[in-house]
mmCIF file of N, CA and C in Angstrom:
data_model
loop_
_atom_site.group_PDB
_atom_site.id
_atom_site.type_symbol
_atom_site.label_atom_id
_atom_site.label_comp_id
_atom_site.label_asym_id
_atom_site.label_seq_id
_atom_site.Cartn_x
_atom_site.Cartn_y
_atom_site.Cartn_z
ATOM 1 N N UNK A 22 189.720 4.455 111.439
ATOM 2 C CA UNK A 22 189.892 4.969 112.587
ATOM 3 C C UNK A 22 189.114 4.150 113.716
ATOM 4 N N UNK A 23 189.267 3.811 114.828
ATOM 5 C CA UNK A 23 188.546 3.193 115.764
ATOM 6 C C UNK A 23 187.776 4.459 116.611
ATOM 7 N N UNK A 24 186.686 3.933 117.268
ATOM 8 C CA UNK A 24 186.222 4.889 118.005
ATOM 9 C C UNK A 24 186.779 4.905 119.276
ATOM 10 N N UNK A 25 186.909 6.199 119.966
ATOM 11 C CA UNK A 25 187.604 6.375 121.192
ATOM 12 C C UNK A 25 186.737 6.571 122.325
ATOM 13 N N UNK A 26 186.648 5.805 123.252
ATOM 14 C CA UNK A 26 185.916 6.081 124.433
ATOM 15 C C UNK A 26 186.114 7.424 124.918
ATOM 16 N N UNK A 27 185.125 7.953 125.844
ATOM 17 C CA UNK A 27 185.367 9.194 126.711
ATOM 18 C C UNK A 27 186.330 9.098 127.697
ATOM 19 N N UNK A 28 186.624 7.743 128.092
ATOM 20 C CA UNK A 28 187.197 7.421 129.243
ATOM 21 C C UNK A 28 188.921 6.946 128.949
ATOM 22 N N UNK A 29 188.893 7.002 127.654
ATOM 23 C CA UNK A 29 190.228 6.519 127.320
ATOM 24 C C UNK A 29 191.444 7.145 127.829
ATOM 25 N N UNK A 30 192.309 6.336 127.843
ATOM 26 C CA UNK A 30 193.631 6.614 128.648
ATOM 27 C C UNK A 30 194.538 7.385 127.417
ATOM 28 N N UNK A 31 195.511 8.000 128.161
ATOM 29 C CA UNK A 31 196.396 8.951 127.526
ATOM 30 C C UNK A 31 197.086 8.175 126.333
ATOM 31 N N UNK A 32 197.513 6.972 126.418
ATOM 32 C CA UNK A 32 197.980 6.309 125.332
ATOM 33 C C UNK A 32 197.083 5.914 124.012
ATOM 34 N N UNK A 33 195.881 5.702 124.461
ATOM 35 C CA UNK A 33 194.844 5.508 123.336
ATOM 36 C C UNK A 33 194.587 6.901 122.517
ATOM 37 N N UNK A 34 194.493 8.090 123.578
ATOM 38 C CA UNK A 34 194.263 9.154 122.906
ATOM 39 C C UNK A 34 195.405 9.766 121.996
ATOM 40 N N UNK A 35 196.506 9.509 122.596
ATOM 41 C CA UNK A 35 197.878 9.855 121.689
ATOM 42 C C UNK A 35 197.868 9.090 120.298
ATOM 43 N N UNK A 36 197.641 7.743 120.527
ATOM 44 C CA UNK A 36 197.469 6.792 119.119
ATOM 45 C C UNK A 36 196.544 7.428 118.277
ATOM 46 N N UNK A 37 195.401 7.837 118.779
ATOM 47 C CA UNK A 37 194.150 8.342 117.832
ATOM 48 C C UNK A 37 194.652 9.813 117.352
ATOM 49 N N UNK A 38 195.183 10.451 117.994
ATOM 50 C CA UNK A 38 195.730 11.836 117.643
ATOM 51 C C UNK A 38 196.721 11.846 116.510
ATOM 52 N N UNK A 39 197.825 10.783 116.732
ATOM 53 C CA UNK A 39 198.789 10.395 115.646
ATOM 54 C C UNK A 39 198.062 10.120 114.236
ATOM 55 N N UNK A 40 197.110 9.113 114.215
ATOM 56 C CA UNK A 40 196.539 8.698 113.291
ATOM 57 C C UNK A 40 195.676 9.962 112.604
ATOM 58 N N UNK A 41 194.856 10.639 113.275
ATOM 59 C CA UNK A 41 194.153 11.696 112.728
ATOM 60 C C UNK A 41 195.153 12.790 112.151
ATOM 61 N N UNK A 42 196.159 13.235 112.862
ATOM 62 C CA UNK A 42 197.161 13.903 112.281
ATOM 63 C C UNK A 42 197.987 13.621 111.208
ATOM 64 N N UNK A 43 198.164 12.402 111.066
ATOM 65 C CA UNK A 43 199.060 11.854 109.959
ATOM 66 C C UNK A 43 197.888 11.965 108.692
ATOM 67 N N UNK A 44 196.809 11.682 108.809
ATOM 68 C CA UNK A 44 195.839 11.773 107.708
ATOM 69 C C UNK A 44 195.676 13.154 107.299
ATOM 70 N N UNK A 45 195.492 14.190 108.285
ATOM 71 C CA UNK A 45 195.409 15.477 107.927
ATOM 72 C C UNK A 45 196.630 16.098 107.001
ATOM 73 N N UNK A 46 198.069 15.800 107.612
ATOM 74 C CA UNK A 46 199.079 16.043 106.871
ATOM 75 C C UNK A 46 199.097 15.630 105.573
ATOM 76 N N UNK A 47 198.712 14.145 105.363
ATOM 77 C CA UNK A 47 198.777 13.492 104.170
ATOM 78 C C UNK A 47 197.513 14.261 102.865
ATOM 79 N N UNK A 48 196.460 14.784 103.773
ATOM 80 C CA UNK A 48 195.495 15.351 102.722
ATOM 81 C C UNK A 48 195.794 16.705 102.373
ATOM 82 N N UNK A 49 196.613 17.365 103.049
ATOM 83 C CA UNK A 49 196.902 18.926 102.610
ATOM 84 C C UNK A 49 197.902 18.901 101.539
ATOM 85 N N UNK A 50 197.760 19.755 100.466
ATOM 86 C CA UNK A 50 198.701 19.481 99.522
ATOM 87 C C UNK A 50 199.728 20.263 99.827
ATOM 88 N N UNK A 51 200.886 20.316 99.161
ATOM 89 C CA UNK A 51 202.195 20.983 99.765
ATOM 90 C C UNK A 51 202.321 22.305 99.343
ATOM 91 N N UNK A 52 201.230 22.993 99.361
ATOM 92 C CA UNK A 52 201.647 24.487 98.871
ATOM 93 C C UNK A 52 202.092 25.123 99.963
ATOM 94 N N UNK A 53 202.706 26.266 99.481
ATOM 95 C CA UNK A 53 203.394 27.124 100.570
ATOM 96 C C UNK A 53 202.427 27.824 101.621
ATOM 97 N N UNK A 54 201.219 28.115 101.138
ATOM 98 C CA UNK A 54 200.300 28.735 101.949
ATOM 99 C C UNK A 54 199.971 27.761 103.140
ATOM 100 N N UNK A 55 199.964 26.491 102.967
ATOM 101 C CA UNK A 55 199.589 25.523 103.944
ATOM 102 C C UNK A 55 200.689 25.085 104.777
ATOM 103 N N UNK A 56 201.967 25.652 104.502
ATOM 104 C CA UNK A 56 203.203 25.026 105.233
ATOM 105 C C UNK A 56 203.242 25.256 106.814
ATOM 106 N N UNK A 57 202.761 26.540 107.253
ATOM 107 C CA UNK A 57 202.557 26.637 108.577
ATOM 108 C C UNK A 57 201.944 25.575 109.235
ATOM 109 N N UNK A 58 200.735 25.260 108.911
ATOM 110 C CA UNK A 58 199.874 24.436 109.252
ATOM 111 C C UNK A 58 200.385 22.997 109.518
ATOM 112 N N UNK A 59 200.857 22.612 108.433
ATOM 113 C CA UNK A 59 201.572 21.403 108.109
ATOM 114 C C UNK A 59 202.747 21.166 108.914
ATOM 115 N N UNK A 60 203.466 22.081 109.237
ATOM 116 C CA UNK A 60 204.539 22.163 110.238
ATOM 117 C C UNK A 60 204.143 22.158 111.571
ATOM 118 N N UNK A 61 203.127 22.615 112.149
ATOM 119 C CA UNK A 61 202.414 22.461 113.427
ATOM 120 C C UNK A 61 201.914 21.032 113.524
ATOM 121 N N UNK A 62 201.481 20.651 112.733
ATOM 122 C CA UNK A 62 200.562 19.105 112.581
ATOM 123 C C UNK A 62 201.999 18.139 112.835
ATOM 124 N N UNK A 63 202.903 18.210 112.072
ATOM 125 C CA UNK A 63 203.995 17.397 111.921
ATOM 126 C C UNK A 63 204.744 17.415 113.401
ATOM 127 N N UNK A 64 204.805 18.774 114.115
ATOM 128 C CA UNK A 64 205.424 18.733 115.399
ATOM 129 C C UNK A 64 204.685 18.148 116.361
ATOM 130 N N UNK A 65 203.500 18.024 116.225
ATOM 131 C CA UNK A 65 202.685 17.366 117.262
ATOM 132 C C UNK A 65 202.685 15.925 117.029
ATOM 133 N N UNK A 66 202.703 15.530 116.031
ATOM 134 C CA UNK A 66 202.779 13.996 115.685
ATOM 135 C C UNK A 66 204.048 13.572 116.229
ATOM 136 N N UNK A 67 205.218 14.403 116.167
ATOM 137 C CA UNK A 67 206.210 13.894 116.899
ATOM 138 C C UNK A 67 206.292 14.169 118.449
ATOM 139 N N UNK A 68 205.479 15.185 119.038
ATOM 140 C CA UNK A 68 205.340 15.420 120.333
ATOM 141 C C UNK A 68 204.595 14.167 121.016
ATOM 142 N N UNK A 69 203.490 13.465 120.227
ATOM 143 C CA UNK A 69 202.917 12.503 120.790
ATOM 144 C C UNK A 69 203.576 11.242 120.737
ATOM 145 N N UNK A 70 204.664 11.128 119.799
ATOM 146 C CA UNK A 70 205.387 9.971 119.864
ATOM 147 C C UNK A 70 206.273 9.996 120.942
ATOM 148 N N UNK A 71 206.977 11.095 121.047
ATOM 149 C CA UNK A 71 207.828 11.185 122.239
ATOM 150 C C UNK A 71 207.450 11.299 123.546
ATOM 151 N N UNK A 72 206.200 11.666 123.799
ATOM 152 C CA UNK A 72 205.483 11.493 125.187
ATOM 153 C C UNK A 72 206.435 12.250 126.255
ATOM 154 N N UNK A 73 206.771 13.581 125.925
ATOM 155 C CA UNK A 73 207.490 14.403 126.851
ATOM 156 C C UNK A 73 206.597 14.955 127.986
ATOM 157 N N UNK A 74 205.237 15.051 127.644
ATOM 158 C CA UNK A 74 204.067 15.562 128.378
ATOM 159 C C UNK A 74 202.823 14.745 128.462
ATOM 160 N N UNK A 75 202.140 15.209 129.329
ATOM 161 C CA UNK A 75 200.641 14.315 129.566
ATOM 162 C C UNK A 75 200.152 14.726 128.408
ATOM 163 N N UNK A 76 199.151 13.784 127.578
ATOM 164 C CA UNK A 76 198.472 13.781 126.629
ATOM 165 C C UNK A 76 197.597 15.007 126.487
ATOM 166 N N UNK A 77 196.764 15.338 127.550
ATOM 167 C CA UNK A 77 195.862 16.446 127.733
ATOM 168 C C UNK A 77 196.537 17.837 127.322
ATOM 169 N N UNK A 78 197.731 17.775 128.097
ATOM 170 C CA UNK A 78 198.523 19.037 127.974
ATOM 171 C C UNK A 78 199.032 19.213 126.443
ATOM 172 N N UNK A 79 199.442 18.205 125.863
ATOM 173 C CA UNK A 79 199.900 18.245 124.442
ATOM 174 C C UNK A 79 198.754 18.688 123.594
ATOM 175 N N UNK A 80 197.632 18.093 123.810
ATOM 176 C CA UNK A 80 196.269 18.671 123.089
ATOM 177 C C UNK A 80 195.839 19.753 123.176
ATOM 178 N N UNK A 81 195.987 20.468 124.451
ATOM 179 C CA UNK A 81 195.641 21.925 124.677
ATOM 180 C C UNK A 81 196.875 22.779 123.832
ATOM 181 N N UNK A 82 198.024 22.329 124.089
ATOM 182 C CA UNK A 82 198.923 23.207 123.328
ATOM 183 C C UNK A 82 198.800 23.002 121.910
ATOM 184 N N UNK A 83 198.454 21.931 121.452
ATOM 185 C CA UNK A 83 198.266 21.781 119.893
ATOM 186 C C UNK A 83 197.196 22.666 119.604
ATOM 187 N N UNK A 84 195.894 22.895 120.305
ATOM 188 C CA UNK A 84 194.840 23.789 119.890
ATOM 189 C C UNK A 84 195.302 25.105 119.708
ATOM 190 N N UNK A 85 196.176 25.606 120.641
ATOM 191 C CA UNK A 85 196.799 26.850 120.431
ATOM 192 C C UNK A 85 197.727 27.108 119.361
ATOM 193 N N UNK A 86 198.516 26.269 119.230
ATOM 194 C CA UNK A 86 199.317 26.281 117.969
ATOM 195 C C UNK A 86 198.662 26.284 116.749
ATOM 196 N N UNK A 87 197.485 25.359 116.616
ATOM 197 C CA UNK A 87 196.836 25.254 115.245
ATOM 198 C C UNK A 87 196.106 26.706 114.974
ATOM 199 N N UNK A 88 195.505 27.284 115.951
ATOM 200 C CA UNK A 88 195.048 28.448 116.006
ATOM 201 C C UNK A 88 195.677 29.615 115.434
ATOM 202 N N UNK A 89 196.813 29.457 116.062
ATOM 203 C CA UNK A 89 198.002 30.485 115.802
ATOM 204 C C UNK A 89 198.411 30.376 114.388
ATOM 205 N N UNK A 90 198.835 29.224 113.819
ATOM 206 C CA UNK A 90 199.130 28.879 112.380
ATOM 207 C C UNK A 90 197.985 29.375 111.424
ATOM 208 N N UNK A 91 196.746 29.008 111.831
ATOM 209 C CA UNK A 91 195.819 29.482 111.031
ATOM 210 C C UNK A 91 195.725 31.073 110.696
ATOM 211 N N UNK A 92 196.101 31.749 111.847
ATOM 212 C CA UNK A 92 195.870 33.192 111.691
ATOM 213 C C UNK A 92 197.065 33.887 111.139
ATOM 214 N N UNK A 93 198.036 33.056 110.751
ATOM 215 C CA UNK A 93 199.158 33.781 110.178
ATOM 216 C C UNK A 93 198.880 34.403 108.681
ATOM 217 N N UNK A 94 199.377 35.485 108.553
ATOM 218 C CA UNK A 94 199.054 36.032 106.996
ATOM 219 C C UNK A 94 199.295 35.187 106.036
ATOM 220 N N UNK A 95 200.376 34.273 105.931
ATOM 221 C CA UNK A 95 200.540 33.336 104.760
ATOM 222 C C UNK A 95 199.361 32.249 104.765
ATOM 223 N N UNK A 96 198.616 32.202 105.814
ATOM 224 C CA UNK A 96 197.690 30.829 105.844
ATOM 225 C C UNK A 96 196.283 31.440 105.984
ATOM 226 N N UNK A 97 196.026 32.692 106.127
ATOM 227 C CA UNK A 97 194.818 33.207 106.244
ATOM 228 C C UNK A 97 193.735 32.502 105.198
ATOM 229 N N UNK A 98 194.016 32.588 103.861
ATOM 230 C CA UNK A 98 193.308 32.299 102.796
ATOM 231 C C UNK A 98 193.380 30.901 102.314
ATOM 232 N N UNK A 99 194.160 30.018 103.025
ATOM 233 C CA UNK A 99 194.489 28.601 102.544
ATOM 234 C C UNK A 99 193.222 27.964 102.620
ATOM 235 N N UNK A 100 192.225 28.059 103.313
ATOM 236 C CA UNK A 100 191.140 27.190 103.686
ATOM 237 C C UNK A 100 189.625 27.980 103.275
ATOM 238 N N UNK A 101 189.728 28.717 102.391
ATOM 239 C CA UNK A 101 188.658 29.794 101.969
ATOM 240 C C UNK A 101 187.929 28.893 101.240
ATOM 241 N N UNK A 102 186.555 28.734 101.548
ATOM 242 C CA UNK A 102 185.562 28.071 100.826
ATOM 243 C C UNK A 102 184.712 28.934 99.774
ATOM 244 N N UNK A 103 184.580 28.368 98.767
ATOM 245 C CA UNK A 103 183.680 29.096 97.713
ATOM 246 C C UNK A 103 184.433 30.106 96.925
#
């Protein structure tokens, strides 16, 4: 993963986001509990590839959707530590 400058353009941010999201999806084991989060991450990988909206807008939507996915009853305990 390369270092992203704070002033990076949308294309650079999109490429970095795709890289990070792809790693996250690969790291999540395919359990039923984590499926809502995996689906959200996969959807946003596709959104960054399609470039239907501006990258900052996609990132904002992604933050909200990840938060919503983690609050779902079937995903509440999927990242419990200890």
